[in-house]
JSON list of C-alpha atoms in Angstrom, two decimals:
[
{"chain": "A", "resi": 1, "resn": "UNK", "atom": "CA", "xyz": [-8.78, -21.78, 18.19]},
{"chain": "A", "resi": 2, "resn": "UNK", "atom": "CA", "xyz": [-8.32, -18.76, 15.98]},
{"chain": "A", "resi": 3, "resn": "UNK", "atom": "CA", "xyz": [-4.88, -17.22, 15.62]},
{"chain": "A", "resi": 4, "resn": "UNK", "atom": "CA", "xyz": [-4.52, -13.56, 16.36]},
{"chain": "A", "resi": 5, "resn": "UNK", "atom": "CA", "xyz": [-2.19, -11.35, 14.42]},
{"chain": "A", "resi": 6, "resn": "UNK", "atom": "CA", "xyz": [-0.70, -8.13, 15.39]},
{"chain": "A", "resi": 7, "resn": "UNK", "atom": "CA", "xyz": [-2.63, -4.95, 14.04]},
{"chain": "A", "resi": 8, "resn": "UNK", "atom": "CA", "xyz": [0.19, -4.31, 11.44]},
{"chain": "A", "resi": 9, "resn": "UNK", "atom": "CA", "xyz": [-0.06, -7.83, 10.08]},
{"chain": "A", "resi": 10, "resn": "UNK", "atom": "CA", "xyz": [-3.86, -7.72, 9.93]},
{"chain": "A", "resi": 11, "resn": "UNK", "atom": "CA", "xyz": [-3.69, -4.42, 8.09]},
{"chain": "A", "resi": 12, "resn": "UNK", "atom": "CA", "xyz": [-1.37, -5.80, 5.58]},
{"chain": "A", "resi": 13, "resn": "UNK", "atom": "CA", "xyz": [-3.48, -8.94, 5.15]},
{"chain": "A", "resi": 14, "resn": "UNK", "atom": "CA", "xyz": [-6.45, -6.81, 4.41]},
{"chain": "A", "resi": 15, "resn": "UNK", "atom": "CA", "xyz": [-4.74, -3.97, 2.67]},
{"chain": "A", "resi": 16, "resn": "UNK", "atom": "CA", "xyz": [-2.66, -5.86, 0.19]},
{"chain": "A", "resi": 17, "resn": "UNK", "atom": "CA", "xyz": [-5.71, -7.63, -1.50]},
{"chain": "A", "resi": 18, "resn": "UNK", "atom": "CA", "xyz": [-7.47, -4.21, -1.63]},
{"chain": "A", "resi": 19, "resn": "UNK", "atom": "CA", "xyz": [-4.55, -2.85, -3.43]},
{"chain": "A", "resi": 20, "resn": "UNK", "atom": "CA", "xyz": [-4.44, -5.74, -5.79]},
{"chain": "A", "resi": 21, "resn": "UNK", "atom": "CA", "xyz": [-8.14, -5.34, -6.49]},
{"chain": "A", "resi": 22, "resn": "UNK", "atom": "CA", "xyz": [-7.72, -1.70, -7.33]},
{"chain": "A", "resi": 23, "resn": "UNK", "atom": "CA", "xyz": [-4.76, -2.57, -9.68]},
{"chain": "A", "resi": 24, "resn": "UNK", "atom": "CA", "xyz": [-6.77, -5.47, -11.18]},
{"chain": "A", "resi": 25, "resn": "UNK", "atom": "CA", "xyz": [-9.80, -3.01, -11.73]},
{"chain": "A", "resi": 26, "resn": "UNK", "atom": "CA", "xyz": [-7.53, -0.79, -13.81]},
{"chain": "A", "resi": 27, "resn": "UNK", "atom": "CA", "xyz": [-5.71, -3.48, -15.64]},
{"chain": "A", "resi": 28, "resn": "UNK", "atom": "CA", "xyz": [-8.87, -5.45, -16.54]},
{"chain": "A", "resi": 29, "resn": "UNK", "atom": "CA", "xyz": [-10.70, -2.54, -18.02]},
{"chain": "A", "resi": 30, "resn": "UNK", "atom": "CA", "xyz": [-7.68, -1.00, -19.74]},
{"chain": "A", "resi": 31, "resn": "UNK", "atom": "CA", "xyz": [-7.11, -4.22, -21.66]},
{"chain": "A", "resi": 32, "resn": "UNK", "atom": "CA", "xyz": [-10.77, -4.95, -22.26]},
{"chain": "A", "resi": 33, "resn": "UNK", "atom": "CA", "xyz": [-11.58, -4.69, -25.93]},
{"chain": "A", "resi": 34, "resn": "UNK", "atom": "CA", "xyz": [-13.86, -1.93, -26.76]},
{"chain": "A", "resi": 35, "resn": "UNK", "atom": "CA", "xyz": [-16.11, -4.28, -28.62]},
{"chain": "A", "resi": 36, "resn": "UNK", "atom": "CA", "xyz": [-16.18, -8.00, -29.26]},
{"chain": "A", "resi": 37, "resn": "UNK", "atom": "CA", "xyz": [-13.49, -8.99, -31.86]},
{"chain": "A", "resi": 38, "resn": "UNK", "atom": "CA", "xyz": [-11.65, -5.77, -31.56]},
{"chain": "A", "resi": 39, "resn": "UNK", "atom": "CA", "xyz": [-7.93, -5.73, -31.23]},
{"chain": "A", "resi": 40, "resn": "UNK", "atom": "CA", "xyz": [-6.35, -5.76, -27.77]},
{"chain": "A", "resi": 41, "resn": "UNK", "atom": "CA", "xyz": [-5.15, -2.19, -27.24]},
{"chain": "A", "resi": 42, "resn": "UNK", "atom": "CA", "xyz": [-4.28, -0.44, -23.92]},
{"chain": "A", "resi": 43, "resn": "UNK", "atom": "CA", "xyz": [-6.64, 2.38, -23.34]},
{"chain": "A", "resi": 44, "resn": "UNK", "atom": "CA", "xyz": [-7.77, 4.31, -20.23]},
{"chain": "A", "resi": 45, "resn": "UNK", "atom": "CA", "xyz": [-9.84, 2.07, -18.24]},
{"chain": "A", "resi": 46, "resn": "UNK", "atom": "CA", "xyz": [-12.40, 4.80, -17.19]},
{"chain": "A", "resi": 47, "resn": "UNK", "atom": "CA", "xyz": [-13.23, 5.32, -20.81]},
{"chain": "A", "resi": 48, "resn": "UNK", "atom": "CA", "xyz": [-15.10, 1.96, -20.81]},
{"chain": "A", "resi": 49, "resn": "UNK", "atom": "CA", "xyz": [-18.58, 2.06, -19.67]},
{"chain": "A", "resi": 50, "resn": "UNK", "atom": "CA", "xyz": [-18.12, -1.30, -17.93]},
{"chain": "A", "resi": 51, "resn": "UNK", "atom": "CA", "xyz": [-15.44, 0.31, -15.58]},
{"chain": "A", "resi": 52, "resn": "UNK", "atom": "CA", "xyz": [-18.34, 2.23, -14.08]},
{"chain": "A", "resi": 53, "resn": "UNK", "atom": "CA", "xyz": [-21.23, -0.23, -14.36]},
{"chain": "A", "resi": 54, "resn": "UNK", "atom": "CA", "xyz": [-19.28, -3.36, -13.40]},
{"chain": "A", "resi": 55, "resn": "UNK", "atom": "CA", "xyz": [-15.91, -2.57, -12.05]},
{"chain": "A", "resi": 56, "resn": "UNK", "atom": "CA", "xyz": [-16.60, 0.00, -9.68]},
{"chain": "A", "resi": 57, "resn": "UNK", "atom": "CA", "xyz": [-19.49, -1.65, -7.94]},
{"chain": "A", "resi": 58, "resn": "UNK", "atom": "CA", "xyz": [-17.35, -4.82, -7.65]},
{"chain": "A", "resi": 59, "resn": "UNK", "atom": "CA", "xyz": [-14.63, -2.62, -6.07]},
{"chain": "A", "resi": 60, "resn": "UNK", "atom": "CA", "xyz": [-17.11, -1.22, -3.55]},
{"chain": "A", "resi": 61, "resn": "UNK", "atom": "CA", "xyz": [-18.30, -4.80, -2.73]},
{"chain": "A", "resi": 62, "resn": "UNK", "atom": "CA", "xyz": [-14.86, -5.88, -2.06]},
{"chain": "A", "resi": 63, "resn": "UNK", "atom": "CA", "xyz": [-14.19, -2.90, 0.15]},
{"chain": "A", "resi": 64, "resn": "UNK", "atom": "CA", "xyz": [-17.31, -3.69, 2.10]},
{"chain": "A", "resi": 65, "resn": "UNK", "atom": "CA", "xyz": [-16.25, -7.21, 2.64]},
{"chain": "A", "resi": 66, "resn": "UNK", "atom": "CA", "xyz": [-12.71, -6.25, 3.69]},
{"chain": "A", "resi": 67, "resn": "UNK", "atom": "CA", "xyz": [-13.92, -3.66, 6.17]},
{"chain": "A", "resi": 68, "resn": "UNK", "atom": "CA", "xyz": [-16.37, -6.19, 7.51]},
{"chain": "A", "resi": 69, "resn": "UNK", "atom": "CA", "xyz": [-13.82, -8.92, 7.76]},
{"chain": "A", "resi": 70, "resn": "UNK", "atom": "CA", "xyz": [-11.89, -7.54, 10.79]},
{"chain": "A", "resi": 71, "resn": "UNK", "atom": "CA", "xyz": [-13.11, -4.75, 13.11]},
{"chain": "A", "resi": 72, "resn": "UNK", "atom": "CA", "xyz": [-9.51, -3.92, 14.33]},
{"chain": "A", "resi": 73, "resn": "UNK", "atom": "CA", "xyz": [-8.62, -2.19, 11.16]},
{"chain": "A", "resi": 74, "resn": "UNK", "atom": "CA", "xyz": [-9.30, 1.47, 10.63]},
{"chain": "A", "resi": 75, "resn": "UNK", "atom": "CA", "xyz": [-11.98, 2.12, 8.06]},
{"chain": "A", "resi": 76, "resn": "UNK", "atom": "CA", "xyz": [-10.54, 5.42, 7.02]},
{"chain": "A", "resi": 77, "resn": "UNK", "atom": "CA", "xyz": [-7.24, 3.82, 5.97]},
{"chain": "A", "resi": 78, "resn": "UNK", "atom": "CA", "xyz": [-8.59, 0.86, 3.89]},
{"chain": "A", "resi": 79, "resn": "UNK", "atom": "CA", "xyz": [-9.73, 3.17, 0.86]},
{"chain": "A", "resi": 80, "resn": "UNK", "atom": "CA", "xyz": [-6.07, 4.27, 0.65]},
{"chain": "A", "resi": 81, "resn": "UNK", "atom": "CA", "xyz": [-4.89, 0.81, -0.08]},
{"chain": "A", "resi": 82, "resn": "UNK", "atom": "CA", "xyz": [-7.70, 0.31, -2.82]},
{"chain": "A", "resi": 83, "resn": "UNK", "atom": "CA", "xyz": [-6.77, 3.75, -4.36]},
{"chain": "A", "resi": 84, "resn": "UNK", "atom": "CA", "xyz": [-3.09, 3.13, -4.15]},
{"chain": "A", "resi": 85, "resn": "UNK", "atom": "CA", "xyz": [-3.53, -0.06, -6.16]},
{"chain": "A", "resi": 86, "resn": "UNK", "atom": "CA", "xyz": [-5.79, 1.84, -8.66]},
{"chain": "A", "resi": 87, "resn": "UNK", "atom": "CA", "xyz": [-3.26, 4.71, -9.23]},
{"chain": "A", "resi": 88, "resn": "UNK", "atom": "CA", "xyz": [-0.47, 2.30, -9.49]},
{"chain": "A", "resi": 89, "resn": "UNK", "atom": "CA", "xyz": [-2.30, 0.68, -12.42]},
{"chain": "A", "resi": 90, "resn": "UNK", "atom": "CA", "xyz": [-2.78, 4.06, -13.99]},
{"chain": "A", "resi": 91, "resn": "UNK", "atom": "CA", "xyz": [0.96, 4.86, -13.71]},
{"chain": "A", "resi": 92, "resn": "UNK", "atom": "CA", "xyz": [2.04, 1.42, -14.81]},
{"chain": "A", "resi": 93, "resn": "UNK", "atom": "CA", "xyz": [-0.41, 0.63, -17.63]},
{"chain": "A", "resi": 94, "resn": "UNK", "atom": "CA", "xyz": [-1.33, 3.53, -19.88]},
{"chain": "A", "resi": 95, "resn": "UNK", "atom": "CA", "xyz": [-1.80, 3.98, -23.61]},
{"chain": "A", "resi": 96, "resn": "UNK", "atom": "CA", "xyz": [1.39, 4.50, -25.64]},
{"chain": "A", "resi": 97, "resn": "UNK", "atom": "CA", "xyz": [2.25, 8.23, -25.99]},
{"chain": "A", "resi": 98, "resn": "UNK", "atom": "CA", "xyz": [0.40, 9.27, -22.84]},
{"chain": "A", "resi": 99, "resn": "UNK", "atom": "CA", "xyz": [2.19, 11.03, -20.08]},
{"chain": "A", "resi": 100, "resn": "UNK", "atom": "CA", "xyz": [1.20, 11.48, -16.51]},
{"chain": "A", "resi": 101, "resn": "UNK", "atom": "CA", "xyz": [0.36, 15.14, -16.86]},
{"chain": "A", "resi": 102, "resn": "UNK", "atom": "CA", "xyz": [-3.28, 14.56, -15.86]},
{"chain": "A", "resi": 103, "resn": "UNK", "atom": "CA", "xyz": [-2.57, 12.24, -12.89]},
{"chain": "A", "resi": 104, "resn": "UNK", "atom": "CA", "xyz": [-2.95, 15.15, -10.44]},
{"chain": "A", "resi": 105, "resn": "UNK", "atom": "CA", "xyz": [-6.30, 16.09, -11.99]},
{"chain": "A", "resi": 106, "resn": "UNK", "atom": "CA", "xyz": [-7.31, 12.27, -11.75]},
{"chain": "A", "resi": 107, "resn": "UNK", "atom": "CA", "xyz": [-6.42, 12.11, -8.22]},
{"chain": "A", "resi": 108, "resn": "UNK", "atom": "CA", "xyz": [-8.68, 15.05, -7.38]},
{"chain": "A", "resi": 109, "resn": "UNK", "atom": "CA", "xyz": [-11.67, 14.18, -9.80]},
{"chain": "A", "resi": 110, "resn": "UNK", "atom": "CA", "xyz": [-11.61, 10.40, -9.33]},
{"chain": "A", "resi": 111, "resn": "UNK", "atom": "CA", "xyz": [-9.62, 9.63, -6.27]},
{"chain": "A", "resi": 112, "resn": "UNK", "atom": "CA", "xyz": [-11.50, 11.95, -3.82]},
{"chain": "A", "resi": 113, "resn": "UNK", "atom": "CA", "xyz": [-14.96, 10.96, -4.80]},
{"chain": "A", "resi": 114, "resn": "UNK", "atom": "CA", "xyz": [-13.90, 7.33, -5.05]},
{"chain": "A", "resi": 115, "resn": "UNK", "atom": "CA", "xyz": [-12.42, 7.59, -1.43]},
{"chain": "A", "resi": 116, "resn": "UNK", "atom": "CA", "xyz": [-15.77, 8.78, -0.17]},
{"chain": "A", "resi": 117, "resn": "UNK", "atom": "CA", "xyz": [-17.52, 5.95, -1.80]},
{"chain": "A", "resi": 118, "resn": "UNK", "atom": "CA", "xyz": [-15.02, 3.40, -0.64]},
{"chain": "A", "resi": 119, "resn": "UNK", "atom": "CA", "xyz": [-15.27, 4.77, 2.84]},
{"chain": "A", "resi": 120, "resn": "UNK", "atom": "CA", "xyz": [-19.07, 4.55, 2.78]},
{"chain": "A", "resi": 121, "resn": "UNK", "atom": "CA", "xyz": [-18.91, 1.00, 1.47]},
{"chain": "A", "resi": 122, "resn": "UNK", "atom": "CA", "xyz": [-16.42, 0.09, 4.39]},
{"chain": "A", "resi": 123, "resn": "UNK", "atom": "CA", "xyz": [-18.78, 1.71, 6.92]},
{"chain": "A", "resi": 124, "resn": "UNK", "atom": "CA", "xyz": [-21.76, -0.30, 5.60]},
{"chain": "A", "resi": 125, "resn": "UNK", "atom": "CA", "xyz": [-19.80, -3.52, 5.47]},
{"chain": "A", "resi": 126, "resn": "UNK", "atom": "CA", "xyz": [-18.66, -3.05, 9.02]},
{"chain": "A", "resi": 127, "resn": "UNK", "atom": "CA", "xyz": [-22.15, -2.26, 10.07]},
{"chain": "A", "resi": 128, "resn": "UNK", "atom": "CA", "xyz": [-23.62, -5.31, 8.38]},
{"chain": "A", "resi": 129, "resn": "UNK", "atom": "CA", "xyz": [-21.26, -7.53, 10.11]},
{"chain": "A", "resi": 130, "resn": "UNK", "atom": "CA", "xyz": [-21.72, -5.97, 13.44]},
{"chain": "A", "resi": 131, "resn": "UNK", "atom": "CA", "xyz": [-25.52, -6.29, 12.89]},
{"chain": "A", "resi": 132, "resn": "UNK", "atom": "CA", "xyz": [-25.17, -10.01, 12.01]},
{"chain": "A", "resi": 133, "resn": "UNK", "atom": "CA", "xyz": [-22.93, -10.73, 15.15]},
{"chain": "A", "resi": 134, "resn": "UNK", "atom": "CA", "xyz": [-25.48, -8.96, 17.35]}
]
């Protein structure tokens, strides 16, 4: 017998891990050394090639799994959780001396395209689960 949660609780159960994954993406690559043996410095995560080649594809996979996990959650809102976590990481962990002057530009140039990619990943994840269920 499976337990059924209210839609708000279900959204939280899926949204909070998505926000944590977005936050973890930024923190991981902001602290990842530029090269082996380099000192640990905080830098902007998207300056690391691994952010784009490893981190973003993993984030898209997490989004697809989350969207496929429960069909009662609106796909259009799930990317907002992920982006919220990512931008929280940007605000909370940034190189010393950097201000948030370019944050609006980051929201436009990174957030908007990433929202679209996350939405597509969610649609694909939901489609795959629906196809498997028959």
